[in-house]
Amino acid sequence: MNVAVSLMIYGSMVATFGPTVLRRLTRRGVAPRLGVLAWLVAIAGALGAWAIAAGILIVEFATYWHPADTLHDCYTALATPVHLHGGLLVQLGTLTCAALVAAGLLGISAHAARAMLFMRRKTIAHGRAVRMVGRHVPGVGAVVLDSPERQAYCVAGRPDTIVVTSAAVDALTEQQLAAVLAHEHAHLDERHAGLLRFLRGIAITLPGMRLATDGVHEIGRLLEMCADDTAARTHGREPLLGGLLAIVGATEPLPAGALSAAATAVLVRAERLVAPVGAVRRATNRTALLAVMAATVVGLLEIAVGVLFCSTVLG
C-alpha cells in the first residue's frame, strides 16, 4: 500500500510544481524541442505514477498475499499489504474497491480516447470542406481560400492540407509566402497536430491537472517555435519574420485542430528570430531542462525498480 501512496504523492508533486518550473525554463524558447520533451516527460511521469499506483491498488485489493517468510519482509517493506488475513466480508470489500479503481481508470482512458477521436473527426471534416471550396493557384503550394482575413494554417487529416487565404497571398512576397508555407509543412512533417490532439484529450479529461492544461498551451507555443526554426533554416529568418508580421492579427477563429503560423505567441517568436540567444545561455538552458527531466525520471524509476525487484523475487 505504501508504494501506491508514494507513487500518488510523487505524481501529485510533479503535477503541482512542474508547470511553474517548466514555464520558467521554456518561456523564451531557447531550446524548443528539448522544452517540448521536458513537458512531455513531466506529464508522462505524473500520469505514469498515478497509473502504476492504480494498478498496484487493483492487485492489492483483488488478491490475497501469502508470501513465504523470506519474501514477506521484502513485500512488507515495499507495499505493506492492507490485508494478510480476512474473511469473506473483507474479501468482498477489497474486490469492490479493486473494481471501482479499475472502472475509474478505464473510464478516464475511454473519455480521453473519445475526446481525441472527436477532435480528429472534426479536423478531417474541415480539411475535406476546405478542399471542396478552395482553389489551387499556380505557384502556391496550398489550397487558397477566398477570404479578407490574412491566414495560413495546416490541417492534419486524410490527406494533410495547408490552407492560405487570398488576402494572405496578396499581402506576402514570394519569399515570405514560401517561408510561411515551410512553417506549416514542418508542423505536418513532424506530426505536431497529433501530439497536440493527444494532449488536449488529456487536458479535457483531467481539467483540474494544471500540468496538462498549462502543458497544452506551452507545448503548442514551443511547437510553433520548432516550426519557425525549421522554416528559417531553409528560407532565412527575415522572410519568415516578415511573413508572420504580415498575417498576424486575424480576427476569424481557427478551426479546431488547425495550426496557424501567426496565431500563437507571435511577439515572443519574433523576438527569437530577431535576437537569437548566445551559445552560453543555450547550453545553460539545455542543462537545466535535462536536469529537470532526469529528476522526474529518476524519482519514478527508483520506485519502479523496487517493485520490479520484489516482483522478480516473488516470481
mmCIF file of N, CA and C in Angstrom, residues 167-301:
data_model
loop_
_atom_site.group_PDB
_atom_site.id
_atom_site.type_symbol
_atom_site.label_atom_id
_atom_site.label_comp_id
_atom_site.label_asym_id
_atom_site.label_seq_id
_atom_site.Cartn_x
_atom_site.Cartn_y
_atom_site.Cartn_z
ATOM 1 N N ALA A 167 -6.254 36.841 -49.163
ATOM 2 C CA ALA A 167 -5.712 38.077 -48.604
ATOM 3 C C ALA A 167 -4.263 37.887 -48.171
ATOM 4 N N ALA A 168 -3.932 36.721 -47.624
ATOM 5 C CA ALA A 168 -2.555 36.454 -47.224
ATOM 6 C C ALA A 168 -1.643 36.339 -48.439
ATOM 7 N N VAL A 169 -2.127 35.692 -49.497
ATOM 8 C CA VAL A 169 -1.328 35.575 -50.721
ATOM 9 C C VAL A 169 -1.023 36.957 -51.290
ATOM 10 N N ASP A 170 -1.996 37.838 -51.270
ATOM 11 C CA ASP A 170 -1.790 39.195 -51.796
ATOM 12 C C ASP A 170 -0.831 40.010 -50.921
ATOM 13 N N ALA A 171 -0.826 39.735 -49.605
ATOM 14 C CA ALA A 171 -0.024 40.544 -48.682
ATOM 15 C C ALA A 171 1.427 40.086 -48.605
ATOM 16 N N LEU A 172 1.715 38.848 -48.938
ATOM 17 C CA LEU A 172 3.051 38.289 -48.768
ATOM 18 C C LEU A 172 3.856 38.336 -50.060
ATOM 19 N N THR A 173 5.145 38.566 -49.905
ATOM 20 C CA THR A 173 6.039 38.430 -51.053
ATOM 21 C C THR A 173 6.254 36.949 -51.334
ATOM 22 N N GLU A 174 6.880 36.654 -52.444
ATOM 23 C CA GLU A 174 7.113 35.255 -52.810
ATOM 24 C C GLU A 174 7.965 34.548 -51.767
ATOM 25 N N GLN A 175 9.011 35.227 -51.278
ATOM 26 C CA GLN A 175 9.871 34.622 -50.260
ATOM 27 C C GLN A 175 9.144 34.457 -48.935
ATOM 28 N N GLN A 176 8.358 35.436 -48.560
ATOM 29 C CA GLN A 176 7.611 35.343 -47.309
ATOM 30 C C GLN A 176 6.583 34.222 -47.362
ATOM 31 N N LEU A 177 5.898 34.098 -48.487
ATOM 32 C CA LEU A 177 4.906 33.037 -48.632
ATOM 33 C C LEU A 177 5.568 31.672 -48.547
ATOM 34 N N ALA A 178 6.728 31.525 -49.193
ATOM 35 C CA ALA A 178 7.446 30.252 -49.147
ATOM 36 C C ALA A 178 7.861 29.910 -47.717
ATOM 37 N N ALA A 179 8.295 30.916 -46.964
ATOM 38 C CA ALA A 179 8.714 30.679 -45.581
ATOM 39 C C ALA A 179 7.528 30.288 -44.704
ATOM 40 N N VAL A 180 6.401 30.965 -44.868
ATOM 41 C CA VAL A 180 5.210 30.651 -44.076
ATOM 42 C C VAL A 180 4.705 29.243 -44.404
ATOM 43 N N LEU A 181 4.710 28.889 -45.677
ATOM 44 C CA LEU A 181 4.264 27.544 -46.050
ATOM 45 C C LEU A 181 5.240 26.480 -45.542
ATOM 46 N N ALA A 182 6.531 26.799 -45.509
ATOM 47 C CA ALA A 182 7.502 25.860 -44.950
ATOM 48 C C ALA A 182 7.249 25.643 -43.467
ATOM 49 N N HIS A 183 6.830 26.698 -42.788
ATOM 50 C CA HIS A 183 6.449 26.586 -41.378
ATOM 51 C C HIS A 183 5.300 25.589 -41.217
ATOM 52 N N GLU A 184 4.301 25.683 -42.068
ATOM 53 C CA GLU A 184 3.156 24.771 -41.977
ATOM 54 C C GLU A 184 3.553 23.349 -42.358
ATOM 55 N N HIS A 185 4.418 23.216 -43.363
ATOM 56 C CA HIS A 185 4.900 21.879 -43.733
ATOM 57 C C HIS A 185 5.647 21.237 -42.566
ATOM 58 N N ALA A 186 6.388 22.041 -41.807
ATOM 59 C CA ALA A 186 7.115 21.500 -40.655
ATOM 60 C C ALA A 186 6.145 20.924 -39.628
ATOM 61 N N HIS A 187 5.031 21.604 -39.399
ATOM 62 C CA HIS A 187 4.020 21.072 -38.467
ATOM 63 C C HIS A 187 3.537 19.697 -38.929
ATOM 64 N N LEU A 188 3.242 19.571 -40.213
ATOM 65 C CA LEU A 188 2.708 18.312 -40.721
ATOM 66 C C LEU A 188 3.765 17.217 -40.734
ATOM 67 N N ASP A 189 4.982 17.559 -41.159
ATOM 68 C CA ASP A 189 6.044 16.556 -41.239
ATOM 69 C C ASP A 189 6.408 16.011 -39.865
ATOM 70 N N GLU A 190 6.344 16.856 -38.841
ATOM 71 C CA GLU A 190 6.743 16.445 -37.503
ATOM 72 C C GLU A 190 5.554 16.007 -36.635
ATOM 73 N N ARG A 191 4.384 15.891 -37.235
ATOM 74 C CA ARG A 191 3.186 15.360 -36.558
ATOM 75 C C ARG A 191 2.806 16.162 -35.315
ATOM 76 N N HIS A 192 2.918 17.475 -35.388
ATOM 77 C CA HIS A 192 2.581 18.308 -34.238
ATOM 78 C C HIS A 192 1.094 18.261 -33.910
ATOM 79 N N ALA A 193 0.255 18.187 -34.929
ATOM 80 C CA ALA A 193 -1.189 18.192 -34.696
ATOM 81 C C ALA A 193 -1.626 16.968 -33.892
ATOM 82 N N GLY A 194 -1.061 15.813 -34.213
ATOM 83 C CA GLY A 194 -1.415 14.604 -33.478
ATOM 84 C C GLY A 194 -0.995 14.678 -32.021
ATOM 85 N N LEU A 195 0.186 15.241 -31.771
ATOM 86 C CA LEU A 195 0.657 15.385 -30.396
ATOM 87 C C LEU A 195 -0.255 16.321 -29.609
ATOM 88 N N LEU A 196 -0.615 17.454 -30.201
ATOM 89 C CA LEU A 196 -1.497 18.395 -29.504
ATOM 90 C C LEU A 196 -2.884 17.809 -29.290
ATOM 91 N N ARG A 197 -3.362 17.027 -30.241
ATOM 92 C CA ARG A 197 -4.670 16.398 -30.077
ATOM 93 C C ARG A 197 -4.639 15.431 -28.893
ATOM 94 N N PHE A 198 -3.572 14.678 -28.767
ATOM 95 C CA PHE A 198 -3.422 13.750 -27.644
ATOM 96 C C PHE A 198 -3.402 14.514 -26.321
ATOM 97 N N LEU A 199 -2.637 15.599 -26.266
ATOM 98 C CA LEU A 199 -2.539 16.375 -25.028
ATOM 99 C C LEU A 199 -3.854 17.074 -24.697
ATOM 100 N N ARG A 200 -4.558 17.556 -25.708
ATOM 101 C CA ARG A 200 -5.853 18.192 -25.451
ATOM 102 C C ARG A 200 -6.854 17.179 -24.914
ATOM 103 N N GLY A 201 -6.771 15.940 -25.407
ATOM 104 C CA GLY A 201 -7.651 14.903 -24.878
ATOM 105 C C GLY A 201 -7.405 14.667 -23.396
ATOM 106 N N ILE A 202 -6.129 14.675 -22.986
ATOM 107 C CA ILE A 202 -5.804 14.516 -21.563
ATOM 108 C C ILE A 202 -6.301 15.714 -20.766
ATOM 109 N N ALA A 203 -6.081 16.922 -21.306
ATOM 110 C CA ALA A 203 -6.492 18.134 -20.590
ATOM 111 C C ALA A 203 -8.004 18.205 -20.432
ATOM 112 N N ILE A 204 -8.747 17.783 -21.455
ATOM 113 C CA ILE A 204 -10.210 17.773 -21.363
ATOM 114 C C ILE A 204 -10.674 16.761 -20.321
ATOM 115 N N THR A 205 -10.007 15.623 -20.279
ATOM 116 C CA THR A 205 -10.390 14.568 -19.345
ATOM 117 C C THR A 205 -10.017 14.915 -17.910
ATOM 118 N N LEU A 206 -8.883 15.598 -17.742
ATOM 119 C CA LEU A 206 -8.403 15.965 -16.402
ATOM 120 C C LEU A 206 -8.262 17.482 -16.317
ATOM 121 N N PRO A 207 -9.382 18.213 -16.315
ATOM 122 C CA PRO A 207 -9.312 19.680 -16.341
ATOM 123 C C PRO A 207 -8.670 20.294 -15.109
ATOM 124 N N GLY A 208 -8.622 19.563 -14.006
ATOM 125 C CA GLY A 208 -8.006 20.099 -12.800
ATOM 126 C C GLY A 208 -6.511 19.886 -12.732
ATOM 127 N N MET A 209 -5.933 19.203 -13.712
ATOM 128 C CA MET A 209 -4.498 18.925 -13.723
ATOM 129 C C MET A 209 -3.787 20.041 -14.479
ATOM 130 N N ARG A 210 -3.204 20.981 -13.742
ATOM 131 C CA ARG A 210 -2.561 22.138 -14.372
ATOM 132 C C ARG A 210 -1.397 21.731 -15.265
ATOM 133 N N LEU A 211 -0.719 20.667 -14.921
ATOM 134 C CA LEU A 211 0.395 20.212 -15.740
ATOM 135 C C LEU A 211 -0.072 19.889 -17.152
ATOM 136 N N ALA A 212 -1.291 19.347 -17.280
ATOM 137 C CA ALA A 212 -1.833 19.018 -18.599
ATOM 138 C C ALA A 212 -2.440 20.244 -19.276
ATOM 139 N N THR A 213 -3.249 21.016 -18.541
ATOM 140 C CA THR A 213 -3.910 22.175 -19.154
ATOM 141 C C THR A 213 -2.902 23.261 -19.537
ATOM 142 N N ASP A 214 -1.954 23.559 -18.646
ATOM 143 C CA ASP A 214 -0.906 24.514 -18.994
ATOM 144 C C ASP A 214 0.032 23.940 -20.043
ATOM 145 N N GLY A 215 0.267 22.636 -19.947
ATOM 146 C CA GLY A 215 1.170 21.992 -20.888
ATOM 147 C C GLY A 215 0.696 22.079 -22.322
ATOM 148 N N VAL A 216 -0.613 21.972 -22.549
ATOM 149 C CA VAL A 216 -1.139 22.087 -23.914
ATOM 150 C C VAL A 216 -0.768 23.439 -24.512
ATOM 151 N N HIS A 217 -0.985 24.501 -23.737
ATOM 152 C CA HIS A 217 -0.675 25.849 -24.227
ATOM 153 C C HIS A 217 0.826 26.026 -24.445
ATOM 154 N N GLU A 218 1.623 25.614 -23.468
ATOM 155 C CA GLU A 218 3.074 25.828 -23.556
ATOM 156 C C GLU A 218 3.702 24.968 -24.643
ATOM 157 N N ILE A 219 3.267 23.727 -24.769
ATOM 158 C CA ILE A 219 3.809 22.862 -25.814
ATOM 159 C C ILE A 219 3.389 23.370 -27.185
ATOM 160 N N GLY A 220 2.144 23.863 -27.305
ATOM 161 C CA GLY A 220 1.715 24.446 -28.577
ATOM 162 C C GLY A 220 2.586 25.622 -28.974
ATOM 163 N N ARG A 221 2.941 26.461 -28.014
ATOM 164 C CA ARG A 221 3.808 27.607 -28.280
ATOM 165 C C ARG A 221 5.209 27.145 -28.700
ATOM 166 N N LEU A 222 5.730 26.134 -28.014
ATOM 167 C CA LEU A 222 7.057 25.622 -28.344
ATOM 168 C C LEU A 222 7.080 24.934 -29.707
ATOM 169 N N LEU A 223 5.988 24.259 -30.064
ATOM 170 C CA LEU A 223 5.929 23.616 -31.376
ATOM 171 C C LEU A 223 5.921 24.656 -32.490
ATOM 172 N N GLU A 224 5.304 25.811 -32.251
ATOM 173 C CA GLU A 224 5.379 26.889 -33.233
ATOM 174 C C GLU A 224 6.827 27.349 -33.419
ATOM 175 N N MET A 225 7.567 27.408 -32.322
ATOM 176 C CA MET A 225 8.971 27.795 -32.408
ATOM 177 C C MET A 225 9.796 26.733 -33.130
ATOM 178 N N CYS A 226 9.463 25.479 -32.906
ATOM 179 C CA CYS A 226 10.151 24.404 -33.633
ATOM 180 C C CYS A 226 9.918 24.544 -35.137
ATOM 181 N N ALA A 227 8.677 24.824 -35.524
ATOM 182 C CA ALA A 227 8.367 25.010 -36.941
ATOM 183 C C ALA A 227 9.054 26.260 -37.486
ATOM 184 N N ASP A 228 9.145 27.322 -36.664
ATOM 185 C CA ASP A 228 9.889 28.524 -37.073
ATOM 186 C C ASP A 228 11.336 28.178 -37.397
ATOM 187 N N ASP A 229 11.969 27.411 -36.524
ATOM 188 C CA ASP A 229 13.383 27.063 -36.730
ATOM 189 C C ASP A 229 13.571 26.261 -38.004
ATOM 190 N N THR A 230 12.653 25.334 -38.275
ATOM 191 C CA THR A 230 12.747 24.530 -39.493
ATOM 192 C C THR A 230 12.606 25.406 -40.732
ATOM 193 N N ALA A 231 11.626 26.307 -40.729
ATOM 194 C CA ALA A 231 11.419 27.186 -41.879
ATOM 195 C C ALA A 231 12.576 28.165 -42.047
ATOM 196 N N ALA A 232 13.104 28.688 -40.937
ATOM 197 C CA ALA A 232 14.192 29.667 -41.009
ATOM 198 C C ALA A 232 15.468 29.047 -41.555
ATOM 199 N N ARG A 233 15.702 27.780 -41.272
ATOM 200 C CA ARG A 233 16.905 27.124 -41.799
ATOM 201 C C ARG A 233 16.877 27.042 -43.317
ATOM 202 N N THR A 234 15.695 26.946 -43.890
ATOM 203 C CA THR A 234 15.570 26.816 -45.342
ATOM 204 C C THR A 234 15.418 28.153 -46.032
ATOM 205 N N HIS A 235 14.628 29.045 -45.461
ATOM 206 C CA HIS A 235 14.280 30.290 -46.147
ATOM 207 C C HIS A 235 14.832 31.547 -45.485
ATOM 208 N N GLY A 236 15.471 31.388 -44.335
ATOM 209 C CA GLY A 236 16.037 32.542 -43.661
ATOM 210 C C GLY A 236 15.084 33.136 -42.637
ATOM 211 N N ARG A 237 15.646 33.852 -41.670
ATOM 212 C CA ARG A 237 14.848 34.433 -40.601
ATOM 213 C C ARG A 237 14.022 35.631 -41.076
ATOM 214 N N GLU A 238 14.597 36.476 -41.902
ATOM 215 C CA GLU A 238 13.909 37.712 -42.297
ATOM 216 C C GLU A 238 12.631 37.447 -43.091
ATOM 217 N N PRO A 239 12.654 36.577 -44.118
ATOM 218 C CA PRO A 239 11.388 36.305 -44.822
ATOM 219 C C PRO A 239 10.318 35.711 -43.908
ATOM 220 N N LEU A 240 10.726 34.829 -42.995
ATOM 221 C CA LEU A 240 9.743 34.234 -42.084
ATOM 222 C C LEU A 240 9.187 35.293 -41.149
ATOM 223 N N LEU A 241 10.053 36.128 -40.593
ATOM 224 C CA LEU A 241 9.591 37.182 -39.693
ATOM 225 C C LEU A 241 8.650 38.138 -40.414
ATOM 226 N N GLY A 242 9.027 38.545 -41.625
ATOM 227 C CA GLY A 242 8.150 39.427 -42.395
ATOM 228 C C GLY A 242 6.818 38.785 -42.705
ATOM 229 N N GLY A 243 6.840 37.491 -43.009
ATOM 230 C CA GLY A 243 5.596 36.787 -43.294
ATOM 231 C C GLY A 243 4.696 36.688 -42.086
ATOM 232 N N LEU A 244 5.285 36.403 -40.912
ATOM 233 C CA LEU A 244 4.487 36.318 -39.687
ATOM 234 C C LEU A 244 3.840 37.655 -39.351
ATOM 235 N N LEU A 245 4.613 38.723 -39.443
ATOM 236 C CA LEU A 245 4.086 40.043 -39.097
ATOM 237 C C LEU A 245 3.037 40.513 -40.097
ATOM 238 N N ALA A 246 3.138 40.044 -41.339
ATOM 239 C CA ALA A 246 2.183 40.476 -42.366
ATOM 240 C C ALA A 246 0.810 39.835 -42.187
ATOM 241 N N ILE A 247 0.768 38.647 -41.566
ATOM 242 C CA ILE A 247 -0.516 37.952 -41.447
ATOM 243 C C ILE A 247 -1.025 37.887 -40.009
ATOM 244 N N VAL A 248 -0.316 38.497 -39.064
ATOM 245 C CA VAL A 248 -0.758 38.447 -37.678
ATOM 246 C C VAL A 248 -1.972 39.348 -37.488
ATOM 247 N N GLY A 249 -2.816 38.988 -36.528
ATOM 248 C CA GLY A 249 -3.942 39.850 -36.179
ATOM 249 C C GLY A 249 -5.266 39.467 -36.799
ATOM 250 N N ALA A 250 -5.370 38.266 -37.358
ATOM 251 C CA ALA A 250 -6.651 37.837 -37.935
ATOM 252 C C ALA A 250 -7.687 37.675 -36.827
ATOM 253 N N THR A 251 -8.897 38.103 -37.104
ATOM 254 C CA THR A 251 -9.976 38.020 -36.114
ATOM 255 C C THR A 251 -10.838 36.776 -36.292
ATOM 256 N N GLU A 252 -10.779 36.157 -37.448
ATOM 257 C CA GLU A 252 -11.569 34.948 -37.697
ATOM 258 C C GLU A 252 -10.968 33.783 -36.921
ATOM 259 N N PRO A 253 -11.755 33.084 -36.082
ATOM 260 C CA PRO A 253 -11.196 31.979 -35.300
ATOM 261 C C PRO A 253 -10.770 30.824 -36.192
ATOM 262 N N LEU A 254 -9.728 30.140 -35.761
ATOM 263 C CA LEU A 254 -9.232 28.985 -36.495
ATOM 264 C C LEU A 254 -10.119 27.774 -36.229
ATOM 265 N N PRO A 255 -10.196 26.858 -37.178
ATOM 266 C CA PRO A 255 -10.937 25.621 -36.917
ATOM 267 C C PRO A 255 -10.215 24.783 -35.885
ATOM 268 N N ALA A 256 -10.973 23.945 -35.198
ATOM 269 C CA ALA A 256 -10.392 23.091 -34.168
ATOM 270 C C ALA A 256 -9.355 22.168 -34.791
ATOM 271 N N GLY A 257 -8.192 22.088 -34.135
ATOM 272 C CA GLY A 257 -7.144 21.194 -34.600
ATOM 273 C C GLY A 257 -6.196 21.799 -35.600
ATOM 274 N N ALA A 258 -6.477 23.025 -36.078
ATOM 275 C CA ALA A 258 -5.594 23.667 -37.054
ATOM 276 C C ALA A 258 -4.405 24.307 -36.347
ATOM 277 N N LEU A 259 -3.278 24.365 -37.048
ATOM 278 C CA LEU A 259 -2.078 25.022 -36.546
ATOM 279 C C LEU A 259 -1.750 26.173 -37.476
ATOM 280 N N SER A 260 -1.775 27.378 -36.924
ATOM 281 C CA SER A 260 -1.576 28.575 -37.739
ATOM 282 C C SER A 260 -0.215 29.186 -37.476
ATOM 283 N N ALA A 261 0.400 29.729 -38.533
ATOM 284 C CA ALA A 261 1.728 30.327 -38.404
ATOM 285 C C ALA A 261 1.716 31.563 -37.525
ATOM 286 N N ALA A 262 0.608 32.311 -37.514
ATOM 287 C CA ALA A 262 0.590 33.604 -36.816
ATOM 288 C C ALA A 262 -0.530 33.696 -35.789
ATOM 289 N N ALA A 263 -0.798 32.598 -35.088
ATOM 290 C CA ALA A 263 -1.885 32.615 -34.108
ATOM 291 C C ALA A 263 -1.405 32.442 -32.677
ATOM 292 N N THR A 264 -0.142 32.114 -32.478
ATOM 293 C CA THR A 264 0.352 31.791 -31.137
ATOM 294 C C THR A 264 1.674 32.485 -30.854
ATOM 295 N N ALA A 265 1.708 33.289 -29.789
ATOM 296 C CA ALA A 265 2.950 33.873 -29.250
ATOM 297 C C ALA A 265 3.823 34.495 -30.333
ATOM 298 N N VAL A 266 3.216 35.293 -31.195
ATOM 299 C CA VAL A 266 3.966 35.852 -32.328
ATOM 300 C C VAL A 266 5.063 36.802 -31.854
ATOM 301 N N LEU A 267 4.799 37.618 -30.831
ATOM 302 C CA LEU A 267 5.790 38.582 -30.373
ATOM 303 C C LEU A 267 7.031 37.887 -29.812
ATOM 304 N N VAL A 268 6.832 36.850 -29.004
ATOM 305 C CA VAL A 268 7.970 36.112 -28.453
ATOM 306 C C VAL A 268 8.738 35.419 -29.568
ATOM 307 N N ARG A 269 8.032 34.861 -30.510
ATOM 308 C CA ARG A 269 8.689 34.181 -31.631
ATOM 309 C C ARG A 269 9.432 35.176 -32.509
ATOM 310 N N ALA A 270 8.859 36.359 -32.697
ATOM 311 C CA ALA A 270 9.550 37.387 -33.476
ATOM 312 C C ALA A 270 10.842 37.808 -32.783
ATOM 313 N N GLU A 271 10.794 37.906 -31.462
ATOM 314 C CA GLU A 271 11.998 38.255 -30.704
ATOM 315 C C GLU A 271 13.073 37.192 -30.878
ATOM 316 N N ARG A 272 12.677 35.931 -30.890
ATOM 317 C CA ARG A 272 13.639 34.844 -31.115
ATOM 318 C C ARG A 272 14.296 34.969 -32.472
ATOM 319 N N LEU A 273 13.497 35.324 -33.489
ATOM 320 C CA LEU A 273 14.035 35.425 -34.845
ATOM 321 C C LEU A 273 14.959 36.638 -34.993
ATOM 322 N N VAL A 274 14.623 37.726 -34.316
ATOM 323 C CA VAL A 274 15.421 38.948 -34.432
ATOM 324 C C VAL A 274 16.707 38.844 -33.620
ATOM 325 N N ALA A 275 16.612 38.313 -32.389
ATOM 326 C CA ALA A 275 17.772 38.281 -31.490
ATOM 327 C C ALA A 275 17.911 36.898 -30.873
ATOM 328 N N PRO A 276 18.451 35.929 -31.599
ATOM 329 C CA PRO A 276 18.644 34.594 -31.025
ATOM 330 C C PRO A 276 19.647 34.635 -29.874
ATOM 331 N N VAL A 277 19.455 33.753 -28.898
ATOM 332 C CA VAL A 277 20.310 33.743 -27.719
ATOM 333 C C VAL A 277 21.679 33.173 -28.065
ATOM 334 N N GLY A 278 22.653 33.488 -27.215
ATOM 335 C CA GLY A 278 24.013 33.009 -27.432
ATOM 336 C C GLY A 278 24.200 31.557 -27.034
ATOM 337 N N ALA A 279 25.389 31.049 -27.342
ATOM 338 C CA ALA A 279 25.686 29.639 -27.093
ATOM 339 C C ALA A 279 25.709 29.318 -25.606
ATOM 340 N N VAL A 280 26.208 30.262 -24.777
ATOM 341 C CA VAL A 280 26.309 30.004 -23.341
ATOM 342 C C VAL A 280 24.919 29.853 -22.726
ATOM 343 N N ARG A 281 24.021 30.776 -23.056
ATOM 344 C CA ARG A 281 22.678 30.691 -22.498
ATOM 345 C C ARG A 281 21.950 29.458 -23.010
ATOM 346 N N ARG A 282 22.179 29.123 -24.263
ATOM 347 C CA ARG A 282 21.536 27.929 -24.803
ATOM 348 C C ARG A 282 22.009 26.686 -24.059
ATOM 349 N N ALA A 283 23.315 26.611 -23.798
ATOM 350 C CA ALA A 283 23.858 25.455 -23.087
ATOM 351 C C ALA A 283 23.339 25.403 -21.650
ATOM 352 N N THR A 284 23.254 26.559 -21.003
ATOM 353 C CA THR A 284 22.741 26.607 -19.628
ATOM 354 C C THR A 284 21.292 26.149 -19.568
ATOM 355 N N ASN A 285 20.480 26.628 -20.517
ATOM 356 C CA ASN A 285 19.076 26.251 -20.537
ATOM 357 C C ASN A 285 18.904 24.762 -20.810
ATOM 358 N N ARG A 286 19.697 24.238 -21.724
ATOM 359 C CA ARG A 286 19.615 22.814 -22.026
ATOM 360 C C ARG A 286 19.987 21.974 -20.802
ATOM 361 N N THR A 287 21.022 22.411 -20.094
ATOM 362 C CA THR A 287 21.449 21.679 -18.903
ATOM 363 C C THR A 287 20.354 21.660 -17.847
ATOM 364 N N ALA A 288 19.702 22.809 -17.654
ATOM 365 C CA ALA A 288 18.620 22.885 -16.665
ATOM 366 C C ALA A 288 17.457 21.984 -17.055
ATOM 367 N N LEU A 289 17.087 21.981 -18.322
ATOM 368 C CA LEU A 289 15.987 21.136 -18.779
ATOM 369 C C LEU A 289 16.327 19.653 -18.624
ATOM 370 N N LEU A 290 17.560 19.290 -18.967
ATOM 371 C CA LEU A 290 17.984 17.903 -18.800
ATOM 372 C C LEU A 290 17.967 17.494 -17.334
ATOM 373 N N ALA A 291 18.353 18.415 -16.453
ATOM 374 C CA ALA A 291 18.337 18.113 -15.024
ATOM 375 C C ALA A 291 16.914 17.880 -14.524
ATOM 376 N N VAL A 292 15.971 18.705 -14.985
ATOM 377 C CA VAL A 292 14.574 18.532 -14.595
ATOM 378 C C VAL A 292 14.039 17.192 -15.086
ATOM 379 N N MET A 293 14.350 16.849 -16.329
ATOM 380 C CA MET A 293 13.895 15.568 -16.856
ATOM 381 C C MET A 293 14.510 14.407 -16.089
ATOM 382 N N ALA A 294 15.805 14.510 -15.782
ATOM 383 C CA ALA A 294 16.472 13.439 -15.041
ATOM 384 C C ALA A 294 15.845 13.260 -13.666
ATOM 385 N N ALA A 295 15.555 14.372 -12.982
ATOM 386 C CA ALA A 295 14.936 14.284 -11.659
ATOM 387 C C ALA A 295 13.567 13.626 -11.739
ATOM 388 N N THR A 296 12.807 13.958 -12.789
ATOM 389 C CA THR A 296 11.479 13.370 -12.948
ATOM 390 C C THR A 296 11.559 11.874 -13.194
ATOM 391 N N VAL A 297 12.464 11.471 -14.076
ATOM 392 C CA VAL A 297 12.572 10.055 -14.446
ATOM 393 C C VAL A 297 13.159 9.236 -13.305
ATOM 394 N N VAL A 298 14.214 9.760 -12.662
ATOM 395 C CA VAL A 298 14.875 9.005 -11.596
ATOM 396 C C VAL A 298 13.923 8.746 -10.431
ATOM 397 N N GLY A 299 13.111 9.751 -10.072
ATOM 398 C CA GLY A 299 12.171 9.562 -8.972
ATOM 399 C C GLY A 299 11.210 8.421 -9.235
ATOM 400 N N LEU A 300 10.700 8.339 -10.458
ATOM 401 C CA LEU A 300 9.774 7.261 -10.801
ATOM 402 C C LEU A 300 10.491 5.925 -10.911
ATOM 403 N N LEU A 301 11.710 5.931 -11.450
ATOM 404 C CA LEU A 301 12.444 4.686 -11.633
ATOM 405 C C LEU A 301 12.826 4.048 -10.299
#
